[in-house]
mmCIF file of C-alpha atoms in Angstrom:
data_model
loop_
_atom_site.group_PDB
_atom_site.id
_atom_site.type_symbol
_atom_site.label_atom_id
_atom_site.label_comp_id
_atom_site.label_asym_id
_atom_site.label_seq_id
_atom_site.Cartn_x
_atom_site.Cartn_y
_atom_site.Cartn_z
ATOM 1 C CA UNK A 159 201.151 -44.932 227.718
ATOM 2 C CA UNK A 160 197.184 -45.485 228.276
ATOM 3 C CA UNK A 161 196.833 -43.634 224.661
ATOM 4 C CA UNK A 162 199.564 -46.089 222.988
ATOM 5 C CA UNK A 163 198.012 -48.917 224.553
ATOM 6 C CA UNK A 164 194.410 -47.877 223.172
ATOM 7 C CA UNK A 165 195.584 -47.254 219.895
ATOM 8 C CA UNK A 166 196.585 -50.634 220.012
ATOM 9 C CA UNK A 167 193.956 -52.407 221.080
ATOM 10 C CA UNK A 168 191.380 -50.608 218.840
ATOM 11 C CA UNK A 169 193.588 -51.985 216.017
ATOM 12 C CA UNK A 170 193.624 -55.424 216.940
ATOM 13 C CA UNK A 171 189.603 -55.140 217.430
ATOM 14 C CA UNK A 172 189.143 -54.046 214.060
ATOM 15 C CA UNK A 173 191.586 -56.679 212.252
ATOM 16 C CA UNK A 174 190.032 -59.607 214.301
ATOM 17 C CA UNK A 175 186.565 -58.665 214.070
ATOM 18 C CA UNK A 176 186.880 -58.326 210.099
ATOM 19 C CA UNK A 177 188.848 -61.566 210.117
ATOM 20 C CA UNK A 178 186.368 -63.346 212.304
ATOM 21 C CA UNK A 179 183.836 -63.053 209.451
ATOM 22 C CA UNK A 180 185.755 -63.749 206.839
ATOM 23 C CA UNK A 181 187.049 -67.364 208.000
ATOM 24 C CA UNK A 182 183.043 -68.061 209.299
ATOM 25 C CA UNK A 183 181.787 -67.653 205.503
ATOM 26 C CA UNK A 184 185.377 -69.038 204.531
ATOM 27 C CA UNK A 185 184.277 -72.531 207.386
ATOM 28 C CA UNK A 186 180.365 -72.429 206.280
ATOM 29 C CA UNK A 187 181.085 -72.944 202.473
ATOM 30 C CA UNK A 188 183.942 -75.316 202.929
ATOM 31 C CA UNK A 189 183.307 -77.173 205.885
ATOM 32 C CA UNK A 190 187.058 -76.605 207.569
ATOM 33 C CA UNK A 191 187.495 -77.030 211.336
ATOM 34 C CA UNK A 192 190.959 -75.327 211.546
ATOM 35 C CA UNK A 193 188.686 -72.662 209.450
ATOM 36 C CA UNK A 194 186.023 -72.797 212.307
ATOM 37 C CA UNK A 195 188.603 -73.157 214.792
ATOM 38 C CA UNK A 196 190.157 -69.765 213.377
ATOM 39 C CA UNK A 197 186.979 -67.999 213.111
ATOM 40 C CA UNK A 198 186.482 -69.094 217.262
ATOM 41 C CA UNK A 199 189.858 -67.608 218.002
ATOM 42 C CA UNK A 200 189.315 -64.486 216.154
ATOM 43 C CA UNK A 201 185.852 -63.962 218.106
ATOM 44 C CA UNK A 202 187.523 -64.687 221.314
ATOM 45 C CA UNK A 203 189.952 -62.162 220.011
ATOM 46 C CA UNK A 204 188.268 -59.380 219.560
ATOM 47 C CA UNK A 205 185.600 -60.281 222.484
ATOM 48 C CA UNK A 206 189.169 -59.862 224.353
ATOM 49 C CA UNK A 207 189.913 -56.556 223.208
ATOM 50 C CA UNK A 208 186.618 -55.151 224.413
ATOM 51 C CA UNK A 209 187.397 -56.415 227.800
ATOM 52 C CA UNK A 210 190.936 -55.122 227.784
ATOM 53 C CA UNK A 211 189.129 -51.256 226.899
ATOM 54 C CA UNK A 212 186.404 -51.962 229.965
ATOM 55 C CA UNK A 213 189.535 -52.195 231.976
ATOM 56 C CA UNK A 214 191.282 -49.581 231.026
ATOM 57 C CA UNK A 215 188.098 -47.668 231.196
ATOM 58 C CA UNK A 216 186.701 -48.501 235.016
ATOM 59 C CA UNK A 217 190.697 -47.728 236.078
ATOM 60 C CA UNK A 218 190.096 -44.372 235.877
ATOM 61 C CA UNK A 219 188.126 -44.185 238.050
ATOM 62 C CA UNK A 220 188.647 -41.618 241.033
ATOM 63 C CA UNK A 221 189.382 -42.919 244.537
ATOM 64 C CA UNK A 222 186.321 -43.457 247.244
ATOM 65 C CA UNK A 223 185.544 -44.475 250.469
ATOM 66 C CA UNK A 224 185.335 -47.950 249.533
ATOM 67 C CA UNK A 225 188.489 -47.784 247.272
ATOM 68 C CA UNK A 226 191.536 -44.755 248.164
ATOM 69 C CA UNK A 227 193.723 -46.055 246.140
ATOM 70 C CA UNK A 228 191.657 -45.954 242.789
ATOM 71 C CA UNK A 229 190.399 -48.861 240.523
ATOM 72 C CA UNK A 230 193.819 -49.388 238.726
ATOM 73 C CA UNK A 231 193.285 -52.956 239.735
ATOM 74 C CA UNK A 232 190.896 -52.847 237.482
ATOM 75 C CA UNK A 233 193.276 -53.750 234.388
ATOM 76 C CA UNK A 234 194.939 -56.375 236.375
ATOM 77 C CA UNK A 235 191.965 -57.996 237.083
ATOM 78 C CA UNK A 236 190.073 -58.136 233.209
ATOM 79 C CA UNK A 237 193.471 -58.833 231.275
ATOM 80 C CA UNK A 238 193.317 -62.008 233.747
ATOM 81 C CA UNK A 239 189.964 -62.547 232.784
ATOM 82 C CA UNK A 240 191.410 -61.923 229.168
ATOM 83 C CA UNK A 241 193.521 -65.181 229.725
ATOM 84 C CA UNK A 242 190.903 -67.063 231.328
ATOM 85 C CA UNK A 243 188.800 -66.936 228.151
ATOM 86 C CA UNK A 244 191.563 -67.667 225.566
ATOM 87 C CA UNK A 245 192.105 -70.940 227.350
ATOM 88 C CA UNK A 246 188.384 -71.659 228.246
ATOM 89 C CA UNK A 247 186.968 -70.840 225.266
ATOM 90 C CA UNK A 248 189.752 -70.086 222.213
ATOM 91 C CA UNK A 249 191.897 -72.999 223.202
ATOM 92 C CA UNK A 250 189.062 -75.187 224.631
ATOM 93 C CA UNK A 251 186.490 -75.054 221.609
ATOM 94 C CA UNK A 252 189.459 -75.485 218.886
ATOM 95 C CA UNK A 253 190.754 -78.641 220.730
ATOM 96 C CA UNK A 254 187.242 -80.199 221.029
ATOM 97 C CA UNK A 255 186.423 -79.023 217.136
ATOM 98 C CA UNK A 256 189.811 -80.881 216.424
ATOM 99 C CA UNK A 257 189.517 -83.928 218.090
ATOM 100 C CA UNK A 258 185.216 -84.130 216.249
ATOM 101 C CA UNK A 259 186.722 -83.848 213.187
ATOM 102 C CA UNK A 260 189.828 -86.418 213.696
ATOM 103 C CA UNK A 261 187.047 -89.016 214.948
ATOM 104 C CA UNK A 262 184.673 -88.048 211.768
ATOM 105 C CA UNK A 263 186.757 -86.676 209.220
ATOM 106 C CA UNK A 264 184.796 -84.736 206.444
ATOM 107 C CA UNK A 265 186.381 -83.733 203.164
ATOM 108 C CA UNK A 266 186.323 -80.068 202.187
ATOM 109 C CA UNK A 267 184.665 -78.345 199.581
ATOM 110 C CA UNK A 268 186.442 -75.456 197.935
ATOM 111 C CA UNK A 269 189.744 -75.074 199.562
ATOM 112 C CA UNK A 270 190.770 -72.227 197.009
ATOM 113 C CA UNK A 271 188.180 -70.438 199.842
ATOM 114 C CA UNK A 272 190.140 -71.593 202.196
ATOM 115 C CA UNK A 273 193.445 -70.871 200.838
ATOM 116 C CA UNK A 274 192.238 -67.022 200.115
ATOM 117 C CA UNK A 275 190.602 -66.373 203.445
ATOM 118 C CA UNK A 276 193.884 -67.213 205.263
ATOM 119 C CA UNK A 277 195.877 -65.350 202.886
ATOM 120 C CA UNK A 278 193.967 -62.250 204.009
ATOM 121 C CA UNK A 279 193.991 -63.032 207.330
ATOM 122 C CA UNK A 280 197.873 -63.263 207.652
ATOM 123 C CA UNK A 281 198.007 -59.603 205.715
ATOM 124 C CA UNK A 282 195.138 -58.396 208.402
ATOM 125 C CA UNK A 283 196.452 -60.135 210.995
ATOM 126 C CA UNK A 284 200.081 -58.865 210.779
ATOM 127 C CA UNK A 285 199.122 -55.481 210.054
ATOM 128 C CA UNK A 286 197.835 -55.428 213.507
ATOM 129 C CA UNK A 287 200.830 -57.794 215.052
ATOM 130 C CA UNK A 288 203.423 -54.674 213.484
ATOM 131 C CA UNK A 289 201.093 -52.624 215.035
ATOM 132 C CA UNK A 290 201.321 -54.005 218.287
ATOM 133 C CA UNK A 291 204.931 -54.822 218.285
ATOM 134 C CA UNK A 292 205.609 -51.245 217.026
ATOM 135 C CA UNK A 293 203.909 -50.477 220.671
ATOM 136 C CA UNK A 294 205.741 -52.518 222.722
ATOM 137 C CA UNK A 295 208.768 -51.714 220.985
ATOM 138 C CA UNK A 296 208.215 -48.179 222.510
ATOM 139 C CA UNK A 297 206.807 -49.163 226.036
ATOM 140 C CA UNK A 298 209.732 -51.610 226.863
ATOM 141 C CA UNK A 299 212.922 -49.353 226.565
ATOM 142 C CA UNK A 300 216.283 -50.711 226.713
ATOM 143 C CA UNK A 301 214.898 -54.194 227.781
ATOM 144 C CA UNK A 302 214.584 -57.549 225.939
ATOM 145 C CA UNK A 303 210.932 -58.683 224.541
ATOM 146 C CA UNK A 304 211.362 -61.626 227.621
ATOM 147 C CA UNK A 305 212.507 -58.916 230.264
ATOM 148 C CA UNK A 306 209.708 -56.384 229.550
ATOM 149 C CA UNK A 307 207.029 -58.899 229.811
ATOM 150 C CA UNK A 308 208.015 -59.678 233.072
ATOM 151 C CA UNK A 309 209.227 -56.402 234.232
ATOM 152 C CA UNK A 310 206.084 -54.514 232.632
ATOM 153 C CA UNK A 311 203.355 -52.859 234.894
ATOM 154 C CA UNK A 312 201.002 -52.197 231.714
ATOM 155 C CA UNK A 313 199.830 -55.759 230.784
ATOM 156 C CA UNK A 314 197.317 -54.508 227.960
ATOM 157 C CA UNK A 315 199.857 -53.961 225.108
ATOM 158 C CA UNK A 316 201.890 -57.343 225.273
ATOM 159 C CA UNK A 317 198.522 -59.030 225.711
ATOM 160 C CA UNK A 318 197.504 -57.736 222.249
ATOM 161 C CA UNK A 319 201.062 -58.634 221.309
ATOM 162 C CA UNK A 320 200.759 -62.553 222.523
ATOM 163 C CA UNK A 321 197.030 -62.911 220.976
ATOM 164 C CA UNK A 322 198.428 -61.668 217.412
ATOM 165 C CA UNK A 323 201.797 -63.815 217.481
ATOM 166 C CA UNK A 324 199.096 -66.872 218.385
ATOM 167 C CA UNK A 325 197.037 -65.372 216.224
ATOM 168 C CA UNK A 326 199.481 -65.457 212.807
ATOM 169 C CA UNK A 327 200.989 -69.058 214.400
ATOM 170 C CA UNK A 328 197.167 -70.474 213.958
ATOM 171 C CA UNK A 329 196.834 -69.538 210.761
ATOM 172 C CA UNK A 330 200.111 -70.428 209.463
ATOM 173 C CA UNK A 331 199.137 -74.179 211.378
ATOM 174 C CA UNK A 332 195.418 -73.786 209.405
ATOM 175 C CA UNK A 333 196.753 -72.996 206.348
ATOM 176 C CA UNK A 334 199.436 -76.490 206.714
ATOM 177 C CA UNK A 335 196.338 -78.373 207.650
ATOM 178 C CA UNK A 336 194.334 -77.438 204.741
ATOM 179 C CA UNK A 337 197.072 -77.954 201.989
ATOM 180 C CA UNK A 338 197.952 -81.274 203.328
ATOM 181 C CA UNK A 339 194.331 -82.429 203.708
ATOM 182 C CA UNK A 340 194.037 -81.432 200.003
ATOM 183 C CA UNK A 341 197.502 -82.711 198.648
ATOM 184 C CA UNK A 342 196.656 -86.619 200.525
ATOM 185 C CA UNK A 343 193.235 -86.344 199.910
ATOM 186 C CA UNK A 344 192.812 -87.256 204.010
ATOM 187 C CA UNK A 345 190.730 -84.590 205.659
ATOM 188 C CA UNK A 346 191.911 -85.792 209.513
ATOM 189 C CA UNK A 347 194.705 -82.999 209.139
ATOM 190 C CA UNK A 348 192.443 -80.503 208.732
ATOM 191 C CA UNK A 349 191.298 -81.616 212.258
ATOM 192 C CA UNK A 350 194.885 -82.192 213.570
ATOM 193 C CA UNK A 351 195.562 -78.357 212.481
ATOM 194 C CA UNK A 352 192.534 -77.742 214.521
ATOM 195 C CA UNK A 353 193.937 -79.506 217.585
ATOM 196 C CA UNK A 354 197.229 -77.691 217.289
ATOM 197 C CA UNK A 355 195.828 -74.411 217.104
ATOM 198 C CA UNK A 356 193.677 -74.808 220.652
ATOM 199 C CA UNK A 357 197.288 -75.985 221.665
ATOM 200 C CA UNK A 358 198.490 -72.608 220.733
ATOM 201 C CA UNK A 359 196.141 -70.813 222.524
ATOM 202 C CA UNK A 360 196.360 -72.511 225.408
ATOM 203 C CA UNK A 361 199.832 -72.359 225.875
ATOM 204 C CA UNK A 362 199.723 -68.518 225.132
ATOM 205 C CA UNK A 363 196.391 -68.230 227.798
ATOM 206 C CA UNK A 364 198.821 -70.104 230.452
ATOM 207 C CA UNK A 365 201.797 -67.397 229.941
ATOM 208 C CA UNK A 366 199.599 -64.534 229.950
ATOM 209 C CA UNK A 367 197.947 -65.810 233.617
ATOM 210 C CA UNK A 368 201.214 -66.230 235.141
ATOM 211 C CA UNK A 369 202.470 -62.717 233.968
ATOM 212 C CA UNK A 370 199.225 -61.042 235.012
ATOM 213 C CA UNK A 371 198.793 -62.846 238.005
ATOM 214 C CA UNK A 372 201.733 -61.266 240.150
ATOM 215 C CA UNK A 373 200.380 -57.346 239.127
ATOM 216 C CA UNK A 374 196.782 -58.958 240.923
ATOM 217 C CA UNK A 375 197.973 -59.897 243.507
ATOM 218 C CA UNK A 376 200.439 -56.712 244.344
ATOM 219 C CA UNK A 377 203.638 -56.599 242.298
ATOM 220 C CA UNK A 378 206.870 -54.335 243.815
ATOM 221 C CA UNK A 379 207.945 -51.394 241.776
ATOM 222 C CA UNK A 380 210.814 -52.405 239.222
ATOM 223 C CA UNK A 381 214.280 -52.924 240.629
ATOM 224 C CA UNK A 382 215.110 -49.242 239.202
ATOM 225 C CA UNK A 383 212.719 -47.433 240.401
ATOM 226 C CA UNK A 384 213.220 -48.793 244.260
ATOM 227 C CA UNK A 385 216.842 -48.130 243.911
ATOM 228 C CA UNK A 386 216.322 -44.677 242.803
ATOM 229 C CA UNK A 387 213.660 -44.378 245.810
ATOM 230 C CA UNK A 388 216.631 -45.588 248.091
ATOM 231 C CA UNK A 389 219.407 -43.798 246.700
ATOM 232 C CA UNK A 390 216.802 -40.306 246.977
ATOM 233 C CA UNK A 391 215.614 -40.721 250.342
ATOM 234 C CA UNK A 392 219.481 -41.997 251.484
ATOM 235 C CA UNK A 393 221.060 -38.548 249.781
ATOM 236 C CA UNK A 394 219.370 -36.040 251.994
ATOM 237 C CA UNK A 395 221.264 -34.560 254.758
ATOM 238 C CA UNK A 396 219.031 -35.555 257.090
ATOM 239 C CA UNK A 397 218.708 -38.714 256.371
ATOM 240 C CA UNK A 398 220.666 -41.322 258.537
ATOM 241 C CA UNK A 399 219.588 -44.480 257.205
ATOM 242 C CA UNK A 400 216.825 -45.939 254.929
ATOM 243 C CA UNK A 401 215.800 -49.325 256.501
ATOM 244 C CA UNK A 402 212.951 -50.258 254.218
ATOM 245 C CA UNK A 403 211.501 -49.507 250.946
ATOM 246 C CA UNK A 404 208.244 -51.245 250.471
ATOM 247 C CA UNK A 405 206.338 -50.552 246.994
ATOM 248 C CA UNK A 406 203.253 -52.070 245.297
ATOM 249 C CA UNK A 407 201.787 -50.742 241.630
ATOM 250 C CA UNK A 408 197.864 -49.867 242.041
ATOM 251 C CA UNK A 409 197.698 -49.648 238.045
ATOM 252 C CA UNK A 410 200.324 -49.154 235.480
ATOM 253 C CA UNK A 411 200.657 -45.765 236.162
ATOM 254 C CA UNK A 412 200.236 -46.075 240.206
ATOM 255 C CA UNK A 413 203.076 -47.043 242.222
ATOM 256 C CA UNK A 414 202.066 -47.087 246.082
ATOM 257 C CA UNK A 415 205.454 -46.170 248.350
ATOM 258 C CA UNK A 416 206.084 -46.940 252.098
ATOM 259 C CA UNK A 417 208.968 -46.301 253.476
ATOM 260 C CA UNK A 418 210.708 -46.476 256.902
ATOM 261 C CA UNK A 419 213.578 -44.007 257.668
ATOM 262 C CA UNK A 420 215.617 -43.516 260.534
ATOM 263 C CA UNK A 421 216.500 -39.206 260.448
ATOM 264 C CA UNK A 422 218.969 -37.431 261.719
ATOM 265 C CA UNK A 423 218.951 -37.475 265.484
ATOM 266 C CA UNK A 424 219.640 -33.913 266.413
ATOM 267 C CA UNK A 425 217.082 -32.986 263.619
ATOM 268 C CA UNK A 426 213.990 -30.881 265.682
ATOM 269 C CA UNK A 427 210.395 -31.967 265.842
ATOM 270 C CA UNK A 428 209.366 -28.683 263.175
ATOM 271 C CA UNK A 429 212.396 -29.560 260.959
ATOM 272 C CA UNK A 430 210.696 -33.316 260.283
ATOM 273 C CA UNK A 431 207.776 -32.327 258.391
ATOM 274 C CA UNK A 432 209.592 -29.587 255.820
ATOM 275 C CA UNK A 433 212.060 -32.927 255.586
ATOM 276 C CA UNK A 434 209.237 -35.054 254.402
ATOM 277 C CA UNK A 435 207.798 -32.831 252.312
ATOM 278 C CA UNK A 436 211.490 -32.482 250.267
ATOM 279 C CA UNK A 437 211.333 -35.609 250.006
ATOM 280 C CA UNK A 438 207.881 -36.881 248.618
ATOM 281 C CA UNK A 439 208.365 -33.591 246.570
ATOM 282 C CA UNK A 440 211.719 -35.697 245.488
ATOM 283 C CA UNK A 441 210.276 -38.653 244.549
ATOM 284 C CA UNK A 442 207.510 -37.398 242.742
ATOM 285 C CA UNK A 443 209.330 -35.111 240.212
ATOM 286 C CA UNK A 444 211.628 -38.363 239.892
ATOM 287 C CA UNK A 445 209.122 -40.983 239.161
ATOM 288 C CA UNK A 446 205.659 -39.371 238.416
ATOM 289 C CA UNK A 447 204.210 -42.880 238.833
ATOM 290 C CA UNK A 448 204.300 -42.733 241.955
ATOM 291 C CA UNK A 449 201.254 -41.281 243.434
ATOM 292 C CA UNK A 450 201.350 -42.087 247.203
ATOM 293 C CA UNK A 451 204.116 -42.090 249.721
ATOM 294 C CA UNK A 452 204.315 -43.441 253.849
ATOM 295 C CA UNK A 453 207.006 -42.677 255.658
ATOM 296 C CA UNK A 454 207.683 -44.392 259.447
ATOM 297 C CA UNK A 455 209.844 -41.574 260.675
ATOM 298 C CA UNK A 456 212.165 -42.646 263.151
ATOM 299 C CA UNK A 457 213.913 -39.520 264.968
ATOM 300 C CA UNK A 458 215.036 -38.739 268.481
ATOM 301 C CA UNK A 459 214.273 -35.772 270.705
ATOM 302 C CA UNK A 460 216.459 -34.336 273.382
ATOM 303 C CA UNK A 461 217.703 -37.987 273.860
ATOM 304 C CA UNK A 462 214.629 -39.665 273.957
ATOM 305 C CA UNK A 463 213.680 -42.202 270.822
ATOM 306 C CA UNK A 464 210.115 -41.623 269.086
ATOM 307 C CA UNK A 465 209.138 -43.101 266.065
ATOM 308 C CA UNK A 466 205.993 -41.756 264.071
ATOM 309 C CA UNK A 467 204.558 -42.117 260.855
ATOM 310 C CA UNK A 468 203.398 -39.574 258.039
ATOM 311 C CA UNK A 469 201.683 -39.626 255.058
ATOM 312 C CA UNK A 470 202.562 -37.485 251.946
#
């Protein structure tokens, strides 16, 4: 998964940083804003894809004293920084070009420029949007495109995803701003375009918070895999009943596991550990995400109730 989601991202990076400079000459000889505006987005872009690597990169990490559990966070944490800056900076400097350009319109020069810069773009640009889809398409199974986004643990490839469907929706908006500015002779659509585009982005920047917001702050396992935890753990013979089944991903490929299990009450005290063992041996060869397991053992000894907890 890590390597699909790298080969991803080092895709987009090199389609947005070669578009970048394109629409920048493109916006310097013609004077465009939805030009500049594109040339922002695609620097915010690739500026994003960087950050998205550092992540990936600092999650690996090993455990310390100061962090056991790893730096998977460490995705989490920069893809929401990733969002941040599409709607502080993509979204926020295309608006304000937009609304400049409405208030002091300026006619273009050369829109043929104009008109083959975005042509390239969209060829670039969805080269690397099949690329990324062809990703997700892999990473999200049986599930819908909705479902997976909200169900996935790995936010790096359907951030790549969301930036490049913005991405190809911007220019198709720049390219309608600079044909009608041309066909009416009025250059305030160029602007408008310009507007609409930091629109985009900022919807897409909003979405991309919310979804990476709940793996931050400590999102549960999928449905699946805690049902498959319950249904392990409630199979073995010595297993009474499974009372709770608490998970939390520490990265995409880090699911954290506490469980509390009442055992069979005739079980003996040596009996408890070789159960325990079974089972994180279980749960691992089930789910190889998960990396760490608790159990609150709750077992009686000649009568009398005890309750301990071990950690596998």
């Amino acid at each position: 998964m890590a390597s699909e989601s790298k080969a991803v991202i080092y895709a987009a990076m090199a389609g947005n940083l070669a578009v970048a400079i394109t629409k920048f000459v493109a916006a310097a000889f013609t004077g465009s804003s939805a030009m500049l505006s594109e040339g922002i987005h695609s620097v915010v872009d690739t500026g994003n894809q960087v950050l998205l690597l550092l992540g990936m990169h600092r999650a690996r990490k090993p455990p310390d004293r100061d962090f056991p559990f790893g730096y998977g966070k460490e995705v989490y944490f920069w893809s929401f920084v990733v969002a941040i800056l599409v709607f502080a900076i993509g979204a926020g400097v295309s608006f304000y070009e937009g609304v400049v350009h409405v208030m002091s319109p300026e006619p273009m020069s050369s829109p043929l420029i104009n008109y083959i810069v975005l042509g390239l773009a969209i060829l670039f640009e969805g080269a690397s949007w099949l690329f990324a889809l062809h990703g997700f398409r892999k990473a999200k199974g049986k599930w819908g495109y909705v479902e997976a986004v909200q169900r996935g643990k790995d936010p790096s490839l359907f951030m790549v995803l969301f930036e490049d469907s913005a991405a190809m929706l911007g220019l198709v908006v720049a390219l309608g701003g600079v044909w009608l500015s041309q066909v009416t002779g009025n250059p305030i659509f160029d602007g408008v375009a310009s507007m609409v585009i930091g629109l985009i982005l900022a919807g897409t920047a909003v979405w991309l918070a919310i979804e990476t917001k709940g793996l931050l702050i400590g999102e549960s396992a999928n449905r699946r895999v805690v049902d498959d935890i319950r249904d392990i753990v409630g199979r073995h013979s010595q297993v009474e009943a499974v009372n709770e089944v608490l998970t939390m991903h520490m990265g995409p490929d880090f699911i954290l596991v506490n469980l509390s299990v009442r055992f069979n009450r005739s079980m003996p005290a040596e009996r408890l550990e070789r159960v325990i063992s079974e089972l994180d041996k279980s749960l691992k060869q089930q789910h190889e995400e998960i990396k760490r397991i608790f159990i609150e053992a709750e077992s009686s000894l000649e009568g009398n109730a005890s309750s301990e907890q071990k950690q596998v």
